[in-house]
Short mmCIF file of C-alpha atoms and ligand atoms in Angstrom, two decimals:
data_model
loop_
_atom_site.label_atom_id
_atom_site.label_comp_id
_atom_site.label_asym_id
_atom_site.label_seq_id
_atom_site.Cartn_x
_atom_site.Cartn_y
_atom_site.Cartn_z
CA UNK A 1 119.71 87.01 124.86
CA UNK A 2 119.91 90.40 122.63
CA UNK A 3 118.82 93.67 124.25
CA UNK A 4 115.50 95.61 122.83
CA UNK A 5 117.82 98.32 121.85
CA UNK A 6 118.39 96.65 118.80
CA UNK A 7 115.48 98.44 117.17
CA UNK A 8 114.22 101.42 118.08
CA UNK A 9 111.06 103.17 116.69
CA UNK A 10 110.96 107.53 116.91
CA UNK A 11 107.38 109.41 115.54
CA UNK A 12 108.11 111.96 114.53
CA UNK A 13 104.55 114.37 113.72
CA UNK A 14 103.24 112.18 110.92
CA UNK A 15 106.68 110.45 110.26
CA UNK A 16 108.64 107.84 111.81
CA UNK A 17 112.14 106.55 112.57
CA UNK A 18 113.36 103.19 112.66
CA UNK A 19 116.67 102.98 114.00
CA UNK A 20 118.54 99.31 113.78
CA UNK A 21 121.56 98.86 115.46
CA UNK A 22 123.74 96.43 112.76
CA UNK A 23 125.56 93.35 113.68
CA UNK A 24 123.58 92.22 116.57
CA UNK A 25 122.35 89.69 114.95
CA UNK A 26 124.86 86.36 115.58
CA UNK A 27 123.31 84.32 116.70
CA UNK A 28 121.06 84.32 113.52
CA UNK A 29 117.12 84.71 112.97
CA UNK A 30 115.26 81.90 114.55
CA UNK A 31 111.51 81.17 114.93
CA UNK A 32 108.40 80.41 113.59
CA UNK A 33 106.82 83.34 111.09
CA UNK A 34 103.16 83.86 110.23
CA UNK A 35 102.90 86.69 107.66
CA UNK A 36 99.66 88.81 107.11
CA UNK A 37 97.40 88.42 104.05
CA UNK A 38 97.77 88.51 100.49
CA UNK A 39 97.25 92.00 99.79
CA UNK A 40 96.17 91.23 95.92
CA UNK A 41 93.92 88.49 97.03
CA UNK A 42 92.61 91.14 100.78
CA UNK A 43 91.43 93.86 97.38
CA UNK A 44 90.07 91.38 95.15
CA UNK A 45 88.09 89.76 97.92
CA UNK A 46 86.57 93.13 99.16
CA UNK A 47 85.36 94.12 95.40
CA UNK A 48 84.13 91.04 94.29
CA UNK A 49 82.23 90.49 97.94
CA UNK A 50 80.83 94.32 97.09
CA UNK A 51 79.03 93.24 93.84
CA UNK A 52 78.12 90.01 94.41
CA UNK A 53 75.01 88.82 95.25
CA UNK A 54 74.62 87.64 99.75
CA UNK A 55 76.72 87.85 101.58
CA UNK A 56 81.45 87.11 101.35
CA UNK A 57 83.22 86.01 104.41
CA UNK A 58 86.91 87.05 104.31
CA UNK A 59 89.27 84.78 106.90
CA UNK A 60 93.04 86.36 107.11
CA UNK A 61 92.24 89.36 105.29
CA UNK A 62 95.40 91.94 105.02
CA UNK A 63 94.64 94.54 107.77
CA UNK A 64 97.10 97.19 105.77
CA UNK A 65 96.55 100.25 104.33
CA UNK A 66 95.86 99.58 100.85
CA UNK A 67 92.95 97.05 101.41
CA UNK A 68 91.47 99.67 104.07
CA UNK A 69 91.41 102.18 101.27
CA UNK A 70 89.59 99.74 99.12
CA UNK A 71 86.76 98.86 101.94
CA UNK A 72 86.72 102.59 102.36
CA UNK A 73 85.47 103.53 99.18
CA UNK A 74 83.26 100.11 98.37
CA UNK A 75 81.56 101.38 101.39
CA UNK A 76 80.73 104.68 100.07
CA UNK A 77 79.04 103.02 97.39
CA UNK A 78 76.53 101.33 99.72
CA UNK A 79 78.23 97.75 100.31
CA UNK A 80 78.34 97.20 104.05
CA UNK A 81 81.65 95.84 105.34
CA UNK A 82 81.77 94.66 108.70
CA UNK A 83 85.27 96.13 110.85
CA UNK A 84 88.26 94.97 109.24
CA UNK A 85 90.18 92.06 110.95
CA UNK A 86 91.74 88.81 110.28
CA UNK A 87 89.51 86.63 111.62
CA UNK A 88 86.02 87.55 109.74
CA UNK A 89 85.45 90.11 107.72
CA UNK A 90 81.36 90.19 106.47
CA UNK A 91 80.97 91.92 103.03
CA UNK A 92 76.70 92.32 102.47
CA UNK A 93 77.28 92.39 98.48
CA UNK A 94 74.84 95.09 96.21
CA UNK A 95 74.83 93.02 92.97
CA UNK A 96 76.65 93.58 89.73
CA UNK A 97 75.95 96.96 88.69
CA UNK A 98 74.61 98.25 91.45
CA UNK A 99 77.00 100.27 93.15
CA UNK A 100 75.52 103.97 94.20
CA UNK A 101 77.03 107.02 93.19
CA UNK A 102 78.56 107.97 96.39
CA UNK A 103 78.96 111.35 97.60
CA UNK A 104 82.35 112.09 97.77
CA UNK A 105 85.72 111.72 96.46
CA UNK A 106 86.78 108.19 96.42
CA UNK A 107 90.52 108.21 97.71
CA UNK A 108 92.42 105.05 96.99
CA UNK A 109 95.35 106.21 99.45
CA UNK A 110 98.68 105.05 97.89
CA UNK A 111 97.10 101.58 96.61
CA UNK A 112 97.49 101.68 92.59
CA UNK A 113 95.34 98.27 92.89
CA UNK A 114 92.95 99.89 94.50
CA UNK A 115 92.38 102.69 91.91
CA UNK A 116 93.29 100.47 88.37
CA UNK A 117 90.92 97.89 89.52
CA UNK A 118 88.06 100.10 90.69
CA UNK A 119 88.40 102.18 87.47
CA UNK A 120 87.14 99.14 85.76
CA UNK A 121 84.39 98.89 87.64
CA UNK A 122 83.35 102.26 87.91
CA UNK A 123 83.25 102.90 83.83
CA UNK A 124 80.71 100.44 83.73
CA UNK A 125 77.94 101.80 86.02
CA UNK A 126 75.86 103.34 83.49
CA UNK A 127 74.43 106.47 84.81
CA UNK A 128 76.67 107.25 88.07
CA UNK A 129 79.31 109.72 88.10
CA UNK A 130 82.52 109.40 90.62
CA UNK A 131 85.77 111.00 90.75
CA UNK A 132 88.69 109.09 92.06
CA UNK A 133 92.14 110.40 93.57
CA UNK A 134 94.58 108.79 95.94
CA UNK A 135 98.23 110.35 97.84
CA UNK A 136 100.80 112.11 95.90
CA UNK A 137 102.92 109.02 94.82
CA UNK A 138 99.44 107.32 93.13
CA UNK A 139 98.99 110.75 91.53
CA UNK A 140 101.89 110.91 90.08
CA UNK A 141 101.52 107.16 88.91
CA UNK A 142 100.39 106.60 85.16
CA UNK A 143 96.66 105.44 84.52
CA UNK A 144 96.43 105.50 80.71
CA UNK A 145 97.67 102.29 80.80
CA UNK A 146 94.12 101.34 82.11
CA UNK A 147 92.37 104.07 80.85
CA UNK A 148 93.07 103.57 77.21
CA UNK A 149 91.40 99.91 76.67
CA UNK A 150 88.71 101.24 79.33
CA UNK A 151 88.24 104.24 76.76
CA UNK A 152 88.07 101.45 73.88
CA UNK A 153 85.50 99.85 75.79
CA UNK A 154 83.16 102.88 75.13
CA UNK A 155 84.23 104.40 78.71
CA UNK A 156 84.62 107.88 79.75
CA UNK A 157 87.55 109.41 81.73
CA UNK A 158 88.69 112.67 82.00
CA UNK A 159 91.74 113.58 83.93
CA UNK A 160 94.92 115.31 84.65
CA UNK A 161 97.67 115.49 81.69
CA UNK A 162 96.02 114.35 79.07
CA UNK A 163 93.84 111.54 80.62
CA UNK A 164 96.98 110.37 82.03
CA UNK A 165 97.20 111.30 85.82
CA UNK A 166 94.54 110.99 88.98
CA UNK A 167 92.53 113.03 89.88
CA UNK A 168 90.17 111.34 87.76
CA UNK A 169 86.07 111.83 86.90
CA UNK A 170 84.34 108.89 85.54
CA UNK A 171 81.07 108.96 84.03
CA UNK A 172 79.77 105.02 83.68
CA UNK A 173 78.74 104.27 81.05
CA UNK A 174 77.13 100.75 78.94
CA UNK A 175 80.93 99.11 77.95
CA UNK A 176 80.99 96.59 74.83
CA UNK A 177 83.97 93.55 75.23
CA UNK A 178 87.17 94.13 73.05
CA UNK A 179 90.17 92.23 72.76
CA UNK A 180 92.70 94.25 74.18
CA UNK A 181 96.44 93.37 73.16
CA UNK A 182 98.16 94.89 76.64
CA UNK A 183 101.66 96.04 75.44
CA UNK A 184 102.72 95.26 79.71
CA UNK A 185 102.30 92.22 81.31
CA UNK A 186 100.19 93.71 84.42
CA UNK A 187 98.08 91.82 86.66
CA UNK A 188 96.31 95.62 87.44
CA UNK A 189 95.80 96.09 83.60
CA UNK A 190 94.22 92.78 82.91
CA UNK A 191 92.39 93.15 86.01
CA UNK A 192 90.97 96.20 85.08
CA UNK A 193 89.97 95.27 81.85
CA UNK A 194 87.78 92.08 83.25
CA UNK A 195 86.42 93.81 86.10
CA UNK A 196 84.86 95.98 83.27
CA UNK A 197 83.44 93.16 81.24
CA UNK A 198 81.57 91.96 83.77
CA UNK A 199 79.07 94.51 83.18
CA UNK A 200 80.15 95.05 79.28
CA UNK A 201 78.35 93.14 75.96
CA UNK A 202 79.75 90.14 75.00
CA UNK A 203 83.07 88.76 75.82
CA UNK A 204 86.27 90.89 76.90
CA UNK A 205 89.58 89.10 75.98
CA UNK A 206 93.06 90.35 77.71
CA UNK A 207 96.23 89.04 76.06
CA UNK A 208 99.35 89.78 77.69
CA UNK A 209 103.14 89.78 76.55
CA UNK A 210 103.84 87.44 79.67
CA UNK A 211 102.09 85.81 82.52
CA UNK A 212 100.94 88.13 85.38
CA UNK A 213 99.13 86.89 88.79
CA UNK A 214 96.43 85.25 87.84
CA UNK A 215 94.27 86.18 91.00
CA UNK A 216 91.59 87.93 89.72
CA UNK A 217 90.79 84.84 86.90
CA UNK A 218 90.69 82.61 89.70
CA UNK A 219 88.25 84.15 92.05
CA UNK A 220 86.22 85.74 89.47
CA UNK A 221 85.56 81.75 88.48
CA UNK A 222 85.31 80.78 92.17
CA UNK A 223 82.30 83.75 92.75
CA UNK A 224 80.53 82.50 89.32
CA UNK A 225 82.32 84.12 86.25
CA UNK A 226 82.82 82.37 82.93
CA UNK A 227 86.34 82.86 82.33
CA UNK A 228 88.45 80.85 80.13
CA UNK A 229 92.12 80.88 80.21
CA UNK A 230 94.84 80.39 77.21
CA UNK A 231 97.59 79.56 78.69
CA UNK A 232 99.72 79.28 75.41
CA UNK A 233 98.39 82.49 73.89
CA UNK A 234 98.34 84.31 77.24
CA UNK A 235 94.71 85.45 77.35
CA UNK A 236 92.17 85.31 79.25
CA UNK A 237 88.46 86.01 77.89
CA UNK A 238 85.64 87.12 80.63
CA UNK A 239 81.85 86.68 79.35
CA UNK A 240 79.43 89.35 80.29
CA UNK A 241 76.94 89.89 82.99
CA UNK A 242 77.35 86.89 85.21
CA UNK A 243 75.98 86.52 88.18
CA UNK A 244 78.40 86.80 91.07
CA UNK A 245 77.53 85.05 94.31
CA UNK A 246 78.67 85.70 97.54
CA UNK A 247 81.63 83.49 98.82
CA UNK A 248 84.22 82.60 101.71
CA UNK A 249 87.57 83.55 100.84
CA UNK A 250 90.55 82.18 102.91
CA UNK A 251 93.36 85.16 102.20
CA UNK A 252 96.45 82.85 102.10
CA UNK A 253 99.91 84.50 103.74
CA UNK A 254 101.28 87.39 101.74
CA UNK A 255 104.68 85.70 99.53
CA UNK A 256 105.84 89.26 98.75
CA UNK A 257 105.69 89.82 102.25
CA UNK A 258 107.34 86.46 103.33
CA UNK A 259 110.29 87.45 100.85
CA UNK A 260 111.93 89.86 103.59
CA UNK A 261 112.14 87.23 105.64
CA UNK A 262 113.38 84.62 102.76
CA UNK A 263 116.22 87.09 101.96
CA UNK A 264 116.58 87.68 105.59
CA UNK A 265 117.26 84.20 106.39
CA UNK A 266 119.43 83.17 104.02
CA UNK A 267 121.59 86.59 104.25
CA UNK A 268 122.13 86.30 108.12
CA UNK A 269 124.44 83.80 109.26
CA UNK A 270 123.53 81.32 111.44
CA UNK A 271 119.82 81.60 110.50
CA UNK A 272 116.58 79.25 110.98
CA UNK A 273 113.25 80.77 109.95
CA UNK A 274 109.76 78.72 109.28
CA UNK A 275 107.65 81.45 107.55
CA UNK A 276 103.93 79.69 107.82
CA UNK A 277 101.16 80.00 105.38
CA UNK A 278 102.40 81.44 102.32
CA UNK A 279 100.64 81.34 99.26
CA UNK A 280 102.14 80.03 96.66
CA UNK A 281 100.59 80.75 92.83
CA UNK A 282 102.79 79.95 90.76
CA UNK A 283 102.36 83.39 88.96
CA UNK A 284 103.84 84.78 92.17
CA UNK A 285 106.83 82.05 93.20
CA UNK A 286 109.75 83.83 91.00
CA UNK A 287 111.38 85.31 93.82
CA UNK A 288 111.89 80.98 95.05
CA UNK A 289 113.44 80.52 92.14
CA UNK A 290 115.72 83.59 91.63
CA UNK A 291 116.84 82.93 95.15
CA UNK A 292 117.18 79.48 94.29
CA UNK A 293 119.02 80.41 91.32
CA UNK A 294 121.34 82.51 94.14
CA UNK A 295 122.20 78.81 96.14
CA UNK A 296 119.53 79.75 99.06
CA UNK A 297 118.55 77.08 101.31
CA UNK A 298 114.80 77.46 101.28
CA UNK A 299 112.46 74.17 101.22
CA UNK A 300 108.65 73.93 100.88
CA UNK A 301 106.92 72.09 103.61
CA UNK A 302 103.42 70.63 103.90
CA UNK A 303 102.00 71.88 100.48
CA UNK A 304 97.76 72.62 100.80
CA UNK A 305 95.53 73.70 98.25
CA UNK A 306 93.00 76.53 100.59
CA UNK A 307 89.97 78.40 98.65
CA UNK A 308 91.48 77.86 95.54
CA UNK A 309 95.28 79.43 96.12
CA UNK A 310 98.55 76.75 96.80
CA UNK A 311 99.51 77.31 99.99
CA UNK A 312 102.84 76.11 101.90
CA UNK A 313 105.04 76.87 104.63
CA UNK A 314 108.84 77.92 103.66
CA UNK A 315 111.71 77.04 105.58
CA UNK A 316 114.75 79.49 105.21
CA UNK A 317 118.21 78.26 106.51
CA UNK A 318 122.08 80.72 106.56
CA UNK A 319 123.62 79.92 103.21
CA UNK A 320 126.36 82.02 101.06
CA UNK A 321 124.78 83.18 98.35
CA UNK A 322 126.23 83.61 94.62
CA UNK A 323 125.06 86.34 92.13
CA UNK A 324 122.39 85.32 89.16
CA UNK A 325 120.39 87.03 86.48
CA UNK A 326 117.04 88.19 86.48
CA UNK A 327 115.72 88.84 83.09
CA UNK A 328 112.30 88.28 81.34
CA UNK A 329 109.26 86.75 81.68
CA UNK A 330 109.98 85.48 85.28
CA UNK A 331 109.99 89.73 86.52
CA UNK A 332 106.51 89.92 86.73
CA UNK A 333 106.45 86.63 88.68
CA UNK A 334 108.41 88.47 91.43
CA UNK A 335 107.89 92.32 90.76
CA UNK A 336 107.32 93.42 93.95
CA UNK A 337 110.11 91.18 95.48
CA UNK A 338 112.89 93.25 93.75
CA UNK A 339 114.15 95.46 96.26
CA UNK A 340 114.49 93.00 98.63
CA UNK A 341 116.55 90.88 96.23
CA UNK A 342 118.17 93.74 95.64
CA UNK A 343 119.30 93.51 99.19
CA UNK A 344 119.85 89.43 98.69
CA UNK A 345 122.73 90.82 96.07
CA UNK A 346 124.83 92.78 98.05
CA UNK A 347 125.16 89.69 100.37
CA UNK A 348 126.11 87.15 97.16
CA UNK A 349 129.58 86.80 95.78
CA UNK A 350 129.68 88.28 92.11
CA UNK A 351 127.35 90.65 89.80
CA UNK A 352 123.79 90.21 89.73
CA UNK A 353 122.11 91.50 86.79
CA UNK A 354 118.49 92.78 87.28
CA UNK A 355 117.12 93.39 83.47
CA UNK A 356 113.39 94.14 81.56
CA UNK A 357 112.28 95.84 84.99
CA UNK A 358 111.57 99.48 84.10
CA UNK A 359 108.09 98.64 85.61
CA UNK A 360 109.80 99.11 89.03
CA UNK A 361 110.36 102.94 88.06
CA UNK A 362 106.87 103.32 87.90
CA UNK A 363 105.76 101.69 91.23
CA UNK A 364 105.07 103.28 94.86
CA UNK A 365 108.71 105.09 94.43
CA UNK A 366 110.92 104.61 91.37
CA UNK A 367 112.36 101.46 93.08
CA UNK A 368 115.31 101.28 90.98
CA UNK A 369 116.96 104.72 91.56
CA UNK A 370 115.29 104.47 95.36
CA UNK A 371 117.07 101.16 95.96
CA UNK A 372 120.72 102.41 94.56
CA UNK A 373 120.71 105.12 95.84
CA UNK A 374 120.00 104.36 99.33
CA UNK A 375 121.70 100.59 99.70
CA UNK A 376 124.60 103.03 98.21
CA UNK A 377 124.36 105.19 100.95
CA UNK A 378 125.28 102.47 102.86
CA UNK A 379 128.31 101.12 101.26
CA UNK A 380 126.72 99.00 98.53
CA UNK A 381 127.77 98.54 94.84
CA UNK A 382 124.77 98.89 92.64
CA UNK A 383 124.63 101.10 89.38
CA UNK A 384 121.65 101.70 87.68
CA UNK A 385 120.57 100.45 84.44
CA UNK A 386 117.46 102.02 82.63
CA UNK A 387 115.68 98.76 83.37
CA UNK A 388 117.32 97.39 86.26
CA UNK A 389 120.04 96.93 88.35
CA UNK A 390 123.60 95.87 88.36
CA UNK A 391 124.56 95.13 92.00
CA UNK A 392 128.27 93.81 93.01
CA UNK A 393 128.80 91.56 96.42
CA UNK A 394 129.64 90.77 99.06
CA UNK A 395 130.07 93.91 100.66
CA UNK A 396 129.97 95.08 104.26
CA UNK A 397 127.12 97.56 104.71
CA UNK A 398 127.54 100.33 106.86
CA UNK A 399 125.01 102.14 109.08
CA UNK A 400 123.53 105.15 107.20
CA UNK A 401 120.73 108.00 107.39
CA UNK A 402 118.64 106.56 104.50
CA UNK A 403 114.55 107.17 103.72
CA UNK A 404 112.16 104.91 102.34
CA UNK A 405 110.86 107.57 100.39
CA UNK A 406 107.35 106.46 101.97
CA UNK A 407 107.16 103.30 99.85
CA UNK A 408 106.71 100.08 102.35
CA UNK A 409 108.94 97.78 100.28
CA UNK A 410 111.88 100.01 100.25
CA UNK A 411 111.52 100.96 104.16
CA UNK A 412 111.02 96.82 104.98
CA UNK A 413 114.19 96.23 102.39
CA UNK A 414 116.60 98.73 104.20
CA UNK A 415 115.64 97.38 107.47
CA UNK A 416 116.84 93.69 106.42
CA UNK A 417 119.98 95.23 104.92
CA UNK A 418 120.73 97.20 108.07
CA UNK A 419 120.74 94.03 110.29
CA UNK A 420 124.05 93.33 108.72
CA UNK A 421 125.44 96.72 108.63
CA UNK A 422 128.31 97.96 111.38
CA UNK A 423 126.34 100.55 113.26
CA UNK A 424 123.33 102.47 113.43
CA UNK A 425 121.03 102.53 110.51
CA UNK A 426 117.81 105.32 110.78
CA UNK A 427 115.53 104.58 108.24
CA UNK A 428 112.95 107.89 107.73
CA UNK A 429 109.61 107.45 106.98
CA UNK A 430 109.48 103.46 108.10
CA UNK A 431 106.10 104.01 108.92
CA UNK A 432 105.04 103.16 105.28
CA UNK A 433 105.80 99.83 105.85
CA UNK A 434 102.04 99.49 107.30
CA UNK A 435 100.52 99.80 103.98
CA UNK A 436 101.12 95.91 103.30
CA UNK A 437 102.68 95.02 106.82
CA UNK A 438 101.30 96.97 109.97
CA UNK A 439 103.59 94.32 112.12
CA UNK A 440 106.61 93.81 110.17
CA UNK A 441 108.82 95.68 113.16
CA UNK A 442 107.24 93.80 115.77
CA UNK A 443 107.74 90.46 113.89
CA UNK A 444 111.36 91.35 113.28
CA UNK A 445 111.63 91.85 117.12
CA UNK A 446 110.59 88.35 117.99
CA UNK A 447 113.13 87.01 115.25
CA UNK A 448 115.82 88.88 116.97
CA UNK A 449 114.99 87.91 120.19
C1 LIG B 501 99.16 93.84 91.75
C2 LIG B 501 99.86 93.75 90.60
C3 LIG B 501 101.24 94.24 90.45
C4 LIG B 501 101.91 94.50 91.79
C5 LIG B 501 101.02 95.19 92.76
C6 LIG B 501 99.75 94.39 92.99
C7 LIG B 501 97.78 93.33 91.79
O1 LIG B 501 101.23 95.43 89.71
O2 LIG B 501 103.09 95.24 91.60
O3 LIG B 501 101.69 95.35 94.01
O4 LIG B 501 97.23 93.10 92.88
O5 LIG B 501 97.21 93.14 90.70
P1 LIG B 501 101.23 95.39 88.09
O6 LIG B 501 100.21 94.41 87.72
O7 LIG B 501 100.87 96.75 87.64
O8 LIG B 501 102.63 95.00 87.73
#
C-alpha cells in the first residue's frame, strides 16, 4: 500500500504545482482505466449539433477546456447547449447558415480546433461580422494556413501580421467550392475548408499530402452531408448546402489521452493497465504501432463499432522497450502522441529517431524544444533536430524543477516520466493538463494506489 504523498498538488494564484515523488512506483500500475472523450470528436459534435437542424444528443462528451471554449462561443451565436457533462449533453441546432452575429468577442481559449474550424464556418455567414481571438499561445499560432484557401473561397479575413495571427475579424461572406491542394496534412485545415463548403457553391475538394483524422468526413456523412472520399488520391470532396440533421453522438474514449497511460504501462515495471473505451480510427492508431514497433506489450480487446468510430479496450503490460523510427506519413496518425513517446524513448535501449515532425513546433508549445529541454533537465539524452527528435535510452531520470510551459501534453508527459525518476519532480503550471484531461492526476492516483 503506497502513501498519498506520492503526488502532491500546490495552487499557486492562477498556477499550479504537481510534485511526484519518483520511484514509488514497484509494485507497477495496476487497474482498470476509463479515459474522457475524444476531444476532436467533443468539438466536432458541438458545431455540427449548432447548425443542424433539431435537436444532437452528445453521450461522453470531453468535459475539458477546449470543447468548453467551443460551446462557449456556439452559444453566443444563439445555439442553446444544455450544461456540459458526460452523460447528456442537448445541443437545440439553428440550421446551416443561421448562426447570429453575436455580440462579443468569440474567444477560443487555447483550442486551435476550436478557432481553425470555426473560421470555416464563420466566412460563410453572409452578412454577419465576428472577430475571433483565443490565449497567448493560440495567438501566437499561425492561421494562414486556413485563412489562405478560406480567402480563395471568396472569404474575408483581416488580421494581425499580415493575415497571419489572431486576433482576427471576419466578415461572411457567399463562398464558391475550390479544390484546395493543402501543402500539410492537417485534420484542422481540411476541416476548415469543408466546414466552409457546406454553405459555399458547388463542391469543395481537400487533397492532402498524407492521411489526417478523418473525423470530420465521418460525422459530416453521419448528420446528412454528401461527402465522398478518395482514399488513393487523398481527397475528400464536400457538396454544398446540405441539410444537416440533428443526431446522437457517442464521444468514444480519447486515444491521445489513453497514450500516457500506454507509455506508462509499458515503461513501469511490473505494470498491468486495462485502459477502457478507446477509440480507435485508424487515422489516429500510429502511436499502437510505433509502440509496437518499440516491443510494447499492448493487446486490443473486445473490438465495437459505436456511432460510427472503432472502439476497443487496450491492455498495457511492463515490457523493455527497444528504440524505433518515426518518420512519414504515420506522424500525423499520432501527432499529438509525440511527447509522450518522447518519454517511451528515454525508457528503450538505443536511439530513437523522431523525423518530418516540425508540425510539433507549431502546436500548444513548440513541443520539440519543450520536450528536450525539459526531459533534459532531468537527465535525459535527447538533441533536437529541426523536425524532430533524436532521443538516446535507457537512462535514469532524475527529479527536476521542470514547467509544462502551460501546454497539457507536455505537463501529462513529464508527470509519466517523473514516476521513474529518483526524487522529487515539481512540474509548474500542471494545471494545463485540464484542457483535454480535467482528471488525469486523480486517475494517476488510483493507478498508484
Ligand atoms: C486536431 C487535429 C490535429 C491535432 C489537434 C486536433 C483536430 O491538428 O494536433 O490536437 O481535431 O482536427 P492538425 O490537424 O493541425 O495537425
Amino acid at each position: 500500500m503506497r502513501k498519498n504523498t506520492v503526488i502532491t498538488v500546490k495552487s499557486l494564484s492562477q498556477h499550479e504545482d504537481l510534485i511526484i515523488q519518483g520511484g514509488m512506483v514497484d509494485e507497477g500500475l495496476r487497474g482498470a482505466i476509463t479515459i474522457p472523450g475524444d476531444k476532436s470528436i467533443s468539438h466536432r459534435s458541438l458545431m455540427l449539433g449548432a447548425m443542424a437542424e433539431g435537436e444532437t444528443i452528445i453521450h461522453g462528451l470531453l468535459l475539458g477546456e477546449d470543447p468548453r471554449s467551443t460551446a462557449a462561443c456556439f452559444r453566443s451565436m444563439g445555439a442553446e447547449i444544455s450544461e456540459l457533462n458526460t452523460e447528456e449533453v442537448k445541443v437545440k441546432g439553428i440550421g446551416l447558415g443561421r448562426l447570429q452575429e453575436p455580440m462579443d468577442v468569440l474567444d477560443a481559449g487555447n483550442s486551435g480546433t476550436t478557432m481553425r474550424l470555426m473560421l470555416g464556418i464563420l466566412a460563410s455567414q453572409p452578412g454577419r461580422f465576428f472577430t475571433v481571438t483565443g490565449d497567448s499561445s493560440l495567438r501566437s499560432r499561425p492561421m494562414s494556413r486556413v485563412i489562405k484557401p478560406l480567402l480563395r473561397m471568396g472569404a474575408e479575413i483581416w488580421g494581425r501580421q499580415g493575415n497571419s495571427l489572431a486576433p482576427l475579424a471576419i466578415q461572411g461572406k457567399q463562398l464558391k467550392g475550390i479544390h484546395y491542394q493543402s501543402p500539410i496534412a492537417s485534420a484542422q485545415v481540411k476541416s476548415c475548408v469543408m466546414l466552409a463548403g457546406l454553405l459555399a457553391e458547388g463542391k469543395t475538394t481537400v487533397t492532402e499530402p498524407a492521411l489526417s483524422r478523418d473525423h470530420s468526413e465521418r460525422m459530416l456523412r453521419a448528420f446528412g452531408a454528401e461527402v465522398l472520399v478518395d482514399p488513393e488520391a487523398l481527397s475528400v470532396t464536400l457538396s454544398g448546402h446540405p441539410t444537416l440533421k440533428g443526431q446522437t453522438v457517442i464521444v468514444p474514449g480519447d486515444i491521445s489521452s489513453a497514450a500516457f497511460w500506454l507509455v506508462a504501462g509499458a515503461i513501469v515495471p511490473g505494470s498491468d493497465l486495462l485502459i477502457q473505451n478507446v477509440g480507435v480510427n485508424p487515422t489516429r492508431t500510429g502511436i499502437l504501432e510505433a509502440l509496437g514497433q518499440m516491443g510494447a506489450d499492448i493487446t486490443e480487446e473486445n473490438r465495437r463499432e459505436v456511432a460510427g468510430e472503432p472502439v476497443s479496450d487496450l491492455r498495457v503490460r511492463h515490457s523493455q522497450l527497444k528504440a524505433t523510427t518515426i518518420e512519414g506519413d504515420i506522424i500525423p496518425r499520432l501527432i499529438d502522441e509525440i511527447p509522450i513517446l518522447a518519454v517511451a524513448a528515454c525508457f528503450a535501449t538505443g536511439t530513437t529517431v523522431i523525423k518530418d515532425a516540425e508540425e510539433l513546433r507549431v502546436k500548444e508549445s513548440d513541443r520539440i524544444t519543450v520536450m528536450a529541454t525539459q526531459l533534459n533537465n532531468m537527465g535525459a539524452k535527447i538533441s533536437e533536430r529541426p523536425d524532430g527528435m533524436e532521443i538516446t535510452g535507457p537512462v535514469q531520470l532524475k527529479g527536476a524543477e521542470v514547467d509544462s510551459f502551460t501546454d497539457h501534453r507536455i505537463a501529462m508527459s513529464l508527470a509519466i516520466a517523473a514516476l521513474l525518476a529518483t526524487g522529487d519532480t515539481t512540474i509548474h503550471r500542471a494545471e494545463a493538463a485540464s484542457i483535454s484531461y480535467p482528471n488525469f492526476v486523480p486517475t494517476l492516483e488510483l493507478a498508484i494506489a
